[in-house]
Amino acid sequence: MMETTDSNRNLLSVEEIDTYIGQFHILEGVSVDVAKGSITVLLGRNGAGKTTTLKTIMGLTPPRNGRVIFDGQEIQGKQAFKIANFGIGYVPENRAVFRALTVMENLKLAERKKGDLDRHADFIFELFPDLERLSKLKGNHLSGGQQQMLAVARALVPDNKLLLIDEPSEGLAPILIQQMMEAIRKLRETTTILLVEQNFIMASQLAERYVIIDDGKSVHRGLMSDLVQNQDLIHQYLGASIQAPISTSEVQ
Ligand SMILES: Nc1ncnc2c1ncn2[C@@H]1O[C@H](COP(=O)(O)OP(=O)(O)OP(=O)(O)O)[C@@H](O)[C@H]1O
Ligand SMILES: [Mg+2]
């Protein structure tokens, strides 16, 4: 299959970014394209630089070199809250929910504009029915899986054009992985997603395209349908991170 080079079709283009954390050169020329209305997944071993790539896009670890183009404009170097306001939702890997606040309060706090939650509540609760049932419960009474759903739900409260979701299946029981996959699949109908997901089964079933990050560099990209047939590539770069199939993955 031919690679598309038409940058107009990309909602997000990350071009050759270099990111330092302290004196450490963590990302060395990472490039990632995300086409509008698609799911692209970042794959790679532990410590490869997947999370840092998402943080760099969000302006949390700004790049020293390179460009991040979102919806036609350069956003690298802007402050994180401004980048979010352009319409990028970020779900970090550590389930950032307020544990002392209820589910509803957590959602309310995620508003960017007045009325965001009212406008999107039906959609959110349709995706995650458990959250409606538990809406009065505090974050610290939710299971790990429910917190993960709440973390994703918070990114759906404001109008976002792009969602960056870091390891949504991590630590989830198989049944919840299925629910999360279903929710992300439905989300694709209305938004564009850049996903980090080490569960290869989940990644391969959700994403149309992949980018492999290895040792701070983007080393391969293409169609997921090609990657699933390329055992050599999977073994070379993902060998250590391919998890057991969903049915036998760890129960949280
Ligand atoms: N605050 C920090 N200070 C120093 N090094 C860091 C810091 N944060 C991340 N790193 C290093 O940057 C590299 C990339 O980390 P990153 O979290 O982006 O990897 P990752 O691909 O998301 O890994 P994982 O699959 O474990 O989540 C790692 O070598 C990590 O040790
Ligand atoms: Mg990570």
PDB file of C-alpha atoms and ligand atoms in Angstrom:
ATOM      1  CA  MET A   1       0.000   0.000   0.000  1.00  0.00           C
ATOM      2  CA  MET A   2       1.209   3.497  -0.751  1.00  0.00           C
ATOM      3  CA  GLU A   3       1.884   5.886   2.068  1.00  0.00           C
ATOM      4  CA  THR A   4      -0.162   9.030   1.964  1.00  0.00           C
ATOM      5  CA  THR A   5       1.864  12.218   1.934  1.00  0.00           C
ATOM      6  CA  ASP A   6      -1.103  14.540   1.789  1.00  0.00           C
ATOM      7  CA  SER A   7      -0.630  16.506   5.005  1.00  0.00           C
ATOM      8  CA  ASN A   8      -4.056  18.118   4.624  1.00  0.00           C
ATOM      9  CA  ARG A   9      -5.648  14.846   5.597  1.00  0.00           C
ATOM     10  CA  ASN A  10      -3.701  14.762   8.843  1.00  0.00           C
ATOM     11  CA  LEU A  11      -5.333  16.315  11.841  1.00  0.00           C
ATOM     12  CA  LEU A  12      -1.989  15.990  13.621  1.00  0.00           C
ATOM     13  CA  SER A  13       1.528  15.950  12.227  1.00  0.00           C
ATOM     14  CA  VAL A  14       4.441  15.517  14.572  1.00  0.00           C
ATOM     15  CA  GLU A  15       7.586  16.308  12.611  1.00  0.00           C
ATOM     16  CA  GLU A  16      11.009  15.260  13.816  1.00  0.00           C
ATOM     17  CA  ILE A  17      10.637  16.274  17.420  1.00  0.00           C
ATOM     18  CA  ASP A  18      13.518  16.241  19.877  1.00  0.00           C
ATOM     19  CA  THR A  19      12.561  16.264  23.526  1.00  0.00           C
ATOM     20  CA  TYR A  20      14.860  16.563  26.505  1.00  0.00           C
ATOM     21  CA  ILE A  21      13.989  15.812  30.097  1.00  0.00           C
ATOM     22  CA  GLY A  22      16.676  17.483  32.174  1.00  0.00           C
ATOM     23  CA  GLN A  23      19.906  16.673  30.364  1.00  0.00           C
ATOM     24  CA  PHE A  24      18.490  13.459  28.908  1.00  0.00           C
ATOM     25  CA  HIS A  25      17.754  13.404  25.198  1.00  0.00           C
ATOM     26  CA  ILE A  26      14.581  11.307  25.340  1.00  0.00           C
ATOM     27  CA  LEU A  27      13.022  11.747  21.878  1.00  0.00           C
ATOM     28  CA  GLU A  28      15.357  11.932  18.906  1.00  0.00           C
ATOM     29  CA  GLY A  29      13.487  12.887  15.780  1.00  0.00           C
ATOM     30  CA  VAL A  30      10.071  11.334  16.387  1.00  0.00           C
ATOM     31  CA  SER A  31       7.510  11.785  13.594  1.00  0.00           C
ATOM     32  CA  VAL A  32       3.867  10.741  13.806  1.00  0.00           C
ATOM     33  CA  ASP A  33       0.933  11.497  11.506  1.00  0.00           C
ATOM     34  CA  VAL A  34      -2.673  11.057  12.538  1.00  0.00           C
ATOM     35  CA  ALA A  35      -5.299  11.178   9.803  1.00  0.00           C
ATOM     36  CA  LYS A  36      -8.626  12.781  10.585  1.00  0.00           C
ATOM     37  CA  GLY A  37     -11.249  10.302  11.772  1.00  0.00           C
ATOM     38  CA  SER A  38      -8.788   7.484  12.335  1.00  0.00           C
ATOM     39  CA  ILE A  39      -7.053   5.703  15.170  1.00  0.00           C
ATOM     40  CA  THR A  40      -3.266   5.599  15.102  1.00  0.00           C
ATOM     41  CA  VAL A  41      -1.436   3.590  17.735  1.00  0.00           C
ATOM     42  CA  LEU A  42       2.045   4.183  19.132  1.00  0.00           C
ATOM     43  CA  LEU A  43       3.748   0.878  19.810  1.00  0.00           C
ATOM     44  CA  GLY A  44       7.083   0.122  21.412  1.00  0.00           C
ATOM     45  CA  ARG A  45       8.803  -1.425  24.387  1.00  0.00           C
ATOM     46  CA  ASN A  46       8.699  -0.074  27.922  1.00  0.00           C
ATOM     47  CA  GLY A  47      10.707   3.131  28.112  1.00  0.00           C
ATOM     48  CA  ALA A  48      10.709   3.611  24.325  1.00  0.00           C
ATOM     49  CA  GLY A  49       9.254   7.120  24.509  1.00  0.00           C
ATOM     50  CA  LYS A  50       5.533   6.652  23.832  1.00  0.00           C
ATOM     51  CA  THR A  51       4.306   8.615  26.834  1.00  0.00           C
ATOM     52  CA  THR A  52       6.898  11.322  26.236  1.00  0.00           C
ATOM     53  CA  THR A  53       5.603  11.674  22.670  1.00  0.00           C
ATOM     54  CA  LEU A  54       2.070  12.323  23.969  1.00  0.00           C
ATOM     55  CA  LYS A  55       3.381  14.740  26.621  1.00  0.00           C
ATOM     56  CA  THR A  56       5.384  16.583  24.002  1.00  0.00           C
ATOM     57  CA  ILE A  57       2.299  17.016  21.805  1.00  0.00           C
ATOM     58  CA  MET A  58       0.416  18.368  24.852  1.00  0.00           C
ATOM     59  CA  GLY A  59       3.207  20.806  25.703  1.00  0.00           C
ATOM     60  CA  LEU A  60       3.964  19.130  29.041  1.00  0.00           C
ATOM     61  CA  THR A  61       7.496  18.283  27.899  1.00  0.00           C
ATOM     62  CA  PRO A  62       7.911  20.767  25.026  1.00  0.00           C
ATOM     63  CA  PRO A  63      10.201  19.777  22.167  1.00  0.00           C
ATOM     64  CA  ARG A  64      13.525  21.514  21.676  1.00  0.00           C
ATOM     65  CA  ASN A  65      13.395  20.954  17.915  1.00  0.00           C
ATOM     66  CA  GLY A  66      10.773  19.899  15.425  1.00  0.00           C
ATOM     67  CA  ARG A  67       7.178  20.858  14.764  1.00  0.00           C
ATOM     68  CA  VAL A  68       3.780  19.775  16.001  1.00  0.00           C
ATOM     69  CA  ILE A  69       1.027  20.790  13.595  1.00  0.00           C
ATOM     70  CA  PHE A  70      -2.537  20.405  14.798  1.00  0.00           C
ATOM     71  CA  ASP A  71      -5.491  21.286  12.619  1.00  0.00           C
ATOM     72  CA  GLY A  72      -3.293  23.390  10.352  1.00  0.00           C
ATOM     73  CA  GLN A  73      -1.366  25.361  12.953  1.00  0.00           C
ATOM     74  CA  GLU A  74       1.928  24.966  14.727  1.00  0.00           C
ATOM     75  CA  ILE A  75       1.384  24.319  18.427  1.00  0.00           C
ATOM     76  CA  GLN A  76       4.843  23.356  19.672  1.00  0.00           C
ATOM     77  CA  GLY A  77       6.131  25.783  22.260  1.00  0.00           C
ATOM     78  CA  LYS A  78       2.671  26.861  23.358  1.00  0.00           C
ATOM     79  CA  GLN A  79       1.544  26.346  26.936  1.00  0.00           C
ATOM     80  CA  ALA A  80      -0.209  23.091  27.775  1.00  0.00           C
ATOM     81  CA  PHE A  81      -3.556  24.684  28.663  1.00  0.00           C
ATOM     82  CA  LYS A  82      -3.568  26.550  25.356  1.00  0.00           C
ATOM     83  CA  ILE A  83      -2.849  23.355  23.473  1.00  0.00           C
ATOM     84  CA  ALA A  84      -5.737  21.665  25.295  1.00  0.00           C
ATOM     85  CA  ASN A  85      -7.971  24.583  24.369  1.00  0.00           C
ATOM     86  CA  PHE A  86      -7.291  23.998  20.684  1.00  0.00           C
ATOM     87  CA  GLY A  87      -9.307  20.808  21.160  1.00  0.00           C
ATOM     88  CA  ILE A  88      -6.938  18.091  22.312  1.00  0.00           C
ATOM     89  CA  GLY A  89      -7.989  15.802  25.148  1.00  0.00           C
ATOM     90  CA  TYR A  90      -5.297  13.925  27.049  1.00  0.00           C
ATOM     91  CA  VAL A  91      -5.843  10.776  29.092  1.00  0.00           C
ATOM     92  CA  PRO A  92      -2.572  10.160  30.952  1.00  0.00           C
ATOM     93  CA  GLU A  93      -1.351   6.668  31.828  1.00  0.00           C
ATOM     94  CA  ASN A  94      -1.828   7.104  35.571  1.00  0.00           C
ATOM     95  CA  ARG A  95      -5.638   7.522  35.614  1.00  0.00           C
ATOM     96  CA  ALA A  96      -5.808  11.127  36.664  1.00  0.00           C
ATOM     97  CA  VAL A  97      -9.073  11.269  38.556  1.00  0.00           C
ATOM     98  CA  PHE A  98      -9.737  13.235  41.720  1.00  0.00           C
ATOM     99  CA  ARG A  99     -10.139  10.555  44.332  1.00  0.00           C
ATOM    100  CA  ALA A 100     -11.850  12.768  46.904  1.00  0.00           C
ATOM    101  CA  LEU A 101     -14.505  13.933  44.419  1.00  0.00           C
ATOM    102  CA  THR A 102     -17.508  12.090  43.053  1.00  0.00           C
ATOM    103  CA  VAL A 103     -17.753  10.795  39.511  1.00  0.00           C
ATOM    104  CA  MET A 104     -20.082  13.676  38.636  1.00  0.00           C
ATOM    105  CA  GLU A 105     -17.762  16.267  40.208  1.00  0.00           C
ATOM    106  CA  ASN A 106     -14.832  14.797  38.303  1.00  0.00           C
ATOM    107  CA  LEU A 107     -16.763  15.163  35.059  1.00  0.00           C
ATOM    108  CA  LYS A 108     -17.937  18.676  35.905  1.00  0.00           C
ATOM    109  CA  LEU A 109     -14.355  19.795  36.593  1.00  0.00           C
ATOM    110  CA  ALA A 110     -13.360  18.632  33.128  1.00  0.00           C
ATOM    111  CA  GLU A 111     -15.557  21.301  31.513  1.00  0.00           C
ATOM    112  CA  ARG A 112     -13.780  23.856  29.390  1.00  0.00           C
ATOM    113  CA  LYS A 113     -16.923  25.884  28.737  1.00  0.00           C
ATOM    114  CA  LYS A 114     -20.101  26.163  30.747  1.00  0.00           C
ATOM    115  CA  GLY A 115     -22.576  23.531  29.604  1.00  0.00           C
ATOM    116  CA  ASP A 116     -19.967  21.109  28.229  1.00  0.00           C
ATOM    117  CA  LEU A 117     -21.107  18.327  30.529  1.00  0.00           C
ATOM    118  CA  ASP A 118     -24.816  18.880  29.886  1.00  0.00           C
ATOM    119  CA  ARG A 119     -24.214  18.672  26.160  1.00  0.00           C
ATOM    120  CA  HIS A 120     -22.143  15.498  26.321  1.00  0.00           C
ATOM    121  CA  ALA A 121     -23.508  13.612  29.344  1.00  0.00           C
ATOM    122  CA  ASP A 122     -25.848  11.374  27.327  1.00  0.00           C
ATOM    123  CA  PHE A 123     -23.061  10.400  24.964  1.00  0.00           C
ATOM    124  CA  ILE A 124     -20.635   9.732  27.838  1.00  0.00           C
ATOM    125  CA  PHE A 125     -23.084   7.631  29.832  1.00  0.00           C
ATOM    126  CA  GLU A 126     -24.032   5.674  26.743  1.00  0.00           C
ATOM    127  CA  LEU A 127     -20.364   4.781  26.292  1.00  0.00           C
ATOM    128  CA  PHE A 128     -19.792   4.072  29.980  1.00  0.00           C
ATOM    129  CA  PRO A 129     -23.119   3.109  31.618  1.00  0.00           C
ATOM    130  CA  ASP A 130     -21.307   2.206  34.863  1.00  0.00           C
ATOM    131  CA  LEU A 131     -20.360   5.837  35.371  1.00  0.00           C
ATOM    132  CA  GLU A 132     -23.982   6.931  35.412  1.00  0.00           C
ATOM    133  CA  ARG A 133     -24.812   4.261  37.963  1.00  0.00           C
ATOM    134  CA  LEU A 134     -21.833   5.313  40.105  1.00  0.00           C
ATOM    135  CA  SER A 135     -22.164   9.049  39.544  1.00  0.00           C
ATOM    136  CA  LYS A 136     -22.434   9.887  43.247  1.00  0.00           C
ATOM    137  CA  LEU A 137     -19.521   7.682  44.288  1.00  0.00           C
ATOM    138  CA  LYS A 138     -16.146   9.185  45.107  1.00  0.00           C
ATOM    139  CA  GLY A 139     -13.107   8.402  42.979  1.00  0.00           C
ATOM    140  CA  ASN A 140     -11.426   6.425  45.726  1.00  0.00           C
ATOM    141  CA  HIS A 141     -14.375   4.019  45.852  1.00  0.00           C
ATOM    142  CA  LEU A 142     -14.093   3.139  42.176  1.00  0.00           C
ATOM    143  CA  SER A 143     -12.263   0.062  40.963  1.00  0.00           C
ATOM    144  CA  GLY A 144      -9.179   0.564  38.826  1.00  0.00           C
ATOM    145  CA  GLY A 145     -11.232  -0.146  35.731  1.00  0.00           C
ATOM    146  CA  GLN A 146     -13.942   2.326  36.687  1.00  0.00           C
ATOM    147  CA  GLN A 147     -11.282   4.991  37.326  1.00  0.00           C
ATOM    148  CA  GLN A 148      -9.863   4.306  33.894  1.00  0.00           C
ATOM    149  CA  MET A 149     -13.307   4.772  32.329  1.00  0.00           C
ATOM    150  CA  LEU A 150     -13.746   8.002  34.274  1.00  0.00           C
ATOM    151  CA  ALA A 151     -10.352   9.222  33.074  1.00  0.00           C
ATOM    152  CA  VAL A 152     -11.382   8.637  29.450  1.00  0.00           C
ATOM    153  CA  ALA A 153     -14.839  10.106  30.090  1.00  0.00           C
ATOM    154  CA  ARG A 154     -13.284  13.332  31.398  1.00  0.00           C
ATOM    155  CA  ALA A 155     -11.588  13.855  28.048  1.00  0.00           C
ATOM    156  CA  LEU A 156     -15.029  13.632  26.400  1.00  0.00           C
ATOM    157  CA  VAL A 157     -16.591  16.440  28.429  1.00  0.00           C
ATOM    158  CA  PRO A 158     -15.193  19.359  26.388  1.00  0.00           C
ATOM    159  CA  ASP A 159     -15.367  19.521  22.603  1.00  0.00           C
ATOM    160  CA  ASN A 160     -12.179  17.815  21.494  1.00  0.00           C
ATOM    161  CA  LYS A 161     -11.087  17.105  17.944  1.00  0.00           C
ATOM    162  CA  LEU A 162      -8.278  14.799  18.987  1.00  0.00           C
ATOM    163  CA  LEU A 163      -7.838  12.442  21.917  1.00  0.00           C
ATOM    164  CA  LEU A 164      -4.461  11.236  23.164  1.00  0.00           C
ATOM    165  CA  ILE A 165      -5.052   8.109  25.242  1.00  0.00           C
ATOM    166  CA  ASP A 166      -2.166   6.448  27.080  1.00  0.00           C
ATOM    167  CA  GLU A 167      -2.569   2.721  27.777  1.00  0.00           C
ATOM    168  CA  PRO A 168      -6.310   2.535  28.447  1.00  0.00           C
ATOM    169  CA  SER A 169      -6.237  -1.231  28.993  1.00  0.00           C
ATOM    170  CA  GLU A 170      -3.407  -1.252  31.515  1.00  0.00           C
ATOM    171  CA  GLY A 171      -4.285  -3.305  34.575  1.00  0.00           C
ATOM    172  CA  LEU A 172      -7.871  -3.916  33.486  1.00  0.00           C
ATOM    173  CA  ALA A 173      -9.729  -7.194  33.878  1.00  0.00           C
ATOM    174  CA  PRO A 174     -10.555  -8.881  30.540  1.00  0.00           C
ATOM    175  CA  ILE A 175     -14.227  -7.934  30.640  1.00  0.00           C
ATOM    176  CA  LEU A 176     -13.295  -4.290  31.164  1.00  0.00           C
ATOM    177  CA  ILE A 177     -10.749  -4.420  28.357  1.00  0.00           C
ATOM    178  CA  GLN A 178     -13.596  -5.488  26.093  1.00  0.00           C
ATOM    179  CA  GLN A 179     -15.753  -2.605  27.313  1.00  0.00           C
ATOM    180  CA  MET A 180     -12.929  -0.114  26.865  1.00  0.00           C
ATOM    181  CA  MET A 181     -12.278  -1.390  23.342  1.00  0.00           C
ATOM    182  CA  GLU A 182     -15.929  -1.074  22.479  1.00  0.00           C
ATOM    183  CA  ALA A 183     -16.002   2.472  23.838  1.00  0.00           C
ATOM    184  CA  ILE A 184     -12.904   3.518  21.883  1.00  0.00           C
ATOM    185  CA  ARG A 185     -14.294   1.938  18.732  1.00  0.00           C
ATOM    186  CA  LYS A 186     -17.464   4.010  19.120  1.00  0.00           C
ATOM    187  CA  LEU A 187     -15.416   7.128  19.815  1.00  0.00           C
ATOM    188  CA  ARG A 188     -13.709   6.777  16.464  1.00  0.00           C
ATOM    189  CA  GLU A 189     -17.036   7.520  14.783  1.00  0.00           C
ATOM    190  CA  THR A 190     -16.926  11.087  16.050  1.00  0.00           C
ATOM    191  CA  THR A 191     -13.298  11.866  16.809  1.00  0.00           C
ATOM    192  CA  THR A 192      -9.661  11.186  15.974  1.00  0.00           C
ATOM    193  CA  ILE A 193      -7.468   9.218  18.334  1.00  0.00           C
ATOM    194  CA  LEU A 194      -3.767   8.770  18.982  1.00  0.00           C
ATOM    195  CA  LEU A 195      -3.500   5.753  21.235  1.00  0.00           C
ATOM    196  CA  VAL A 196      -0.669   4.189  23.191  1.00  0.00           C
ATOM    197  CA  GLU A 197      -1.498   0.558  23.778  1.00  0.00           C
ATOM    198  CA  GLN A 198       0.806  -2.300  24.691  1.00  0.00           C
ATOM    199  CA  ASN A 199      -1.946  -4.891  24.444  1.00  0.00           C
ATOM    200  CA  PHE A 200      -1.203  -5.836  20.850  1.00  0.00           C
ATOM    201  CA  ILE A 201      -4.503  -7.607  20.330  1.00  0.00           C
ATOM    202  CA  MET A 202      -6.410  -4.508  21.372  1.00  0.00           C
ATOM    203  CA  ALA A 203      -4.125  -2.218  19.371  1.00  0.00           C
ATOM    204  CA  SER A 204      -4.439  -4.305  16.233  1.00  0.00           C
ATOM    205  CA  GLN A 205      -8.218  -4.469  16.461  1.00  0.00           C
ATOM    206  CA  LEU A 206      -8.670  -0.743  16.967  1.00  0.00           C
ATOM    207  CA  ALA A 207      -6.050   1.104  14.971  1.00  0.00           C
ATOM    208  CA  GLU A 208      -5.827   1.590  11.233  1.00  0.00           C
ATOM    209  CA  ARG A 209      -2.228   2.768  11.418  1.00  0.00           C
ATOM    210  CA  TYR A 210       0.735   2.279  13.699  1.00  0.00           C
ATOM    211  CA  VAL A 211       3.988   3.997  14.511  1.00  0.00           C
ATOM    212  CA  ILE A 212       6.691   2.039  16.310  1.00  0.00           C
ATOM    213  CA  ILE A 213       8.819   4.035  18.730  1.00  0.00           C
ATOM    214  CA  ASP A 214      12.112   2.463  19.722  1.00  0.00           C
ATOM    215  CA  ASP A 215      14.750   4.040  21.907  1.00  0.00           C
ATOM    216  CA  GLY A 216      13.337   7.539  21.375  1.00  0.00           C
ATOM    217  CA  LYS A 217      13.030   7.240  17.584  1.00  0.00           C
ATOM    218  CA  SER A 218      10.080   6.503  15.332  1.00  0.00           C
ATOM    219  CA  VAL A 219      11.455   3.534  13.442  1.00  0.00           C
ATOM    220  CA  HIS A 220       8.456   2.157  11.521  1.00  0.00           C
ATOM    221  CA  ARG A 221       5.002   3.236  10.443  1.00  0.00           C
ATOM    222  CA  GLY A 222       2.266   1.925   8.240  1.00  0.00           C
ATOM    223  CA  LEU A 223      -1.040   0.140   8.079  1.00  0.00           C
ATOM    224  CA  MET A 224      -1.943  -2.117  10.985  1.00  0.00           C
ATOM    225  CA  SER A 225      -3.218  -4.688   8.489  1.00  0.00           C
ATOM    226  CA  ASP A 226       0.349  -4.970   7.178  1.00  0.00           C
ATOM    227  CA  LEU A 227       1.970  -5.077  10.600  1.00  0.00           C
ATOM    228  CA  VAL A 228      -0.144  -7.981  11.885  1.00  0.00           C
ATOM    229  CA  GLN A 229       1.309 -10.083   9.069  1.00  0.00           C
ATOM    230  CA  ASN A 230       4.874  -8.995   9.717  1.00  0.00           C
ATOM    231  CA  GLN A 231       5.994 -11.305  12.517  1.00  0.00           C
ATOM    232  CA  ASP A 232       9.622 -10.260  12.083  1.00  0.00           C
ATOM    233  CA  LEU A 233       8.844  -6.620  12.750  1.00  0.00           C
ATOM    234  CA  ILE A 234       6.576  -7.467  15.656  1.00  0.00           C
ATOM    235  CA  HIS A 235       9.255  -9.655  17.137  1.00  0.00           C
ATOM    236  CA  GLN A 236      12.101  -7.210  16.538  1.00  0.00           C
ATOM    237  CA  TYR A 237      10.503  -4.182  18.133  1.00  0.00           C
ATOM    238  CA  LEU A 238       7.660  -5.398  20.264  1.00  0.00           C
ATOM    239  CA  GLY A 239       8.866  -8.812  21.377  1.00  0.00           C
ATOM    240  CA  ALA A 240       9.184  -7.803  24.983  1.00  0.00           C
ATOM    241  CA  SER A 241       5.905  -5.974  25.113  1.00  0.00           C
ATOM    242  CA  ILE A 242       3.391  -8.220  23.398  1.00  0.00           C
ATOM    243  CA  GLN A 243       1.004  -9.319  26.070  1.00  0.00           C
ATOM    244  CA  ALA A 244      -1.019 -12.469  26.362  1.00  0.00           C
ATOM    245  CA  PRO A 245      -4.309 -12.546  24.452  1.00  0.00           C
ATOM    246  CA  ILE A 246      -7.179 -10.691  26.072  1.00  0.00           C
ATOM    247  CA  SER A 247      -8.755 -13.851  27.486  1.00  0.00           C
ATOM    248  CA  THR A 248      -5.717 -14.629  29.628  1.00  0.00           C
ATOM    249  CA  SER A 249      -4.477 -11.139  30.494  1.00  0.00           C
ATOM    250  CA  GLU A 250      -3.965 -10.185  34.076  1.00  0.00           C
ATOM    251  CA  VAL A 251      -6.931  -9.440  36.276  1.00  0.00           C
ATOM    252  CA  GLN A 252      -6.491  -6.207  38.167  1.00  0.00           C
TER     253      GLN A 252
HETATM  254  N1  LIG B   1      11.208  12.579  34.420  1.00  0.00           N
HETATM  255  C1  LIG B   1      12.111  11.817  33.783  1.00  0.00           C
HETATM  256  N2  LIG B   1      13.430  11.936  34.041  1.00  0.00           N
HETATM  257  C2  LIG B   1      14.355  11.182  33.406  1.00  0.00           C
HETATM  258  N3  LIG B   1      14.034  10.284  32.464  1.00  0.00           N
HETATM  259  C3  LIG B   1      12.752  10.120  32.157  1.00  0.00           C
HETATM  260  C4  LIG B   1      11.713  10.878  32.781  1.00  0.00           C
HETATM  261  N4  LIG B   1      10.532  10.504  32.260  1.00  0.00           N
HETATM  262  C5  LIG B   1      10.819   9.549  31.358  1.00  0.00           C
HETATM  263  N5  LIG B   1      12.133   9.322  31.296  1.00  0.00           N
HETATM  264  C6  LIG B   1      12.817   8.350  30.439  1.00  0.00           C
HETATM  265  O1  LIG B   1      12.395   8.571  29.107  1.00  0.00           O
HETATM  266  C7  LIG B   1      12.294   7.353  28.405  1.00  0.00           C
HETATM  267  C8  LIG B   1      10.936   7.281  27.741  1.00  0.00           C
HETATM  268  O2  LIG B   1       9.940   7.205  28.753  1.00  0.00           O
HETATM  269  P1  LIG B   1       8.413   7.087  28.401  1.00  0.00           P
HETATM  270  O3  LIG B   1       7.662   7.161  29.676  1.00  0.00           O
HETATM  271  O4  LIG B   1       8.089   8.059  27.343  1.00  0.00           O
HETATM  272  O5  LIG B   1       8.356   5.618  27.793  1.00  0.00           O
HETATM  273  P2  LIG B   1       7.091   4.731  27.385  1.00  0.00           P
HETATM  274  O6  LIG B   1       7.349   4.232  26.007  1.00  0.00           O
HETATM  275  O7  LIG B   1       5.836   5.451  27.650  1.00  0.00           O
HETATM  276  O8  LIG B   1       7.255   3.504  28.398  1.00  0.00           O
HETATM  277  P3  LIG B   1       6.133   2.608  29.147  1.00  0.00           P
HETATM  278  O9  LIG B   1       5.711   1.592  28.143  1.00  0.00           O
HETATM  279  O10 LIG B   1       6.888   1.978  30.262  1.00  0.00           O
HETATM  280  O11 LIG B   1       5.026   3.496  29.607  1.00  0.00           O
HETATM  281  C9  LIG B   1      12.565   6.246  29.410  1.00  0.00           C
HETATM  282  O12 LIG B   1      13.880   5.816  29.232  1.00  0.00           O
HETATM  283  C10 LIG B   1      12.392   6.927  30.736  1.00  0.00           C
HETATM  284  O13 LIG B   1      13.242   6.355  31.694  1.00  0.00           O
HETATM  285 MG    MG B   2       4.269   5.152  28.925  1.00  0.00          MG
END
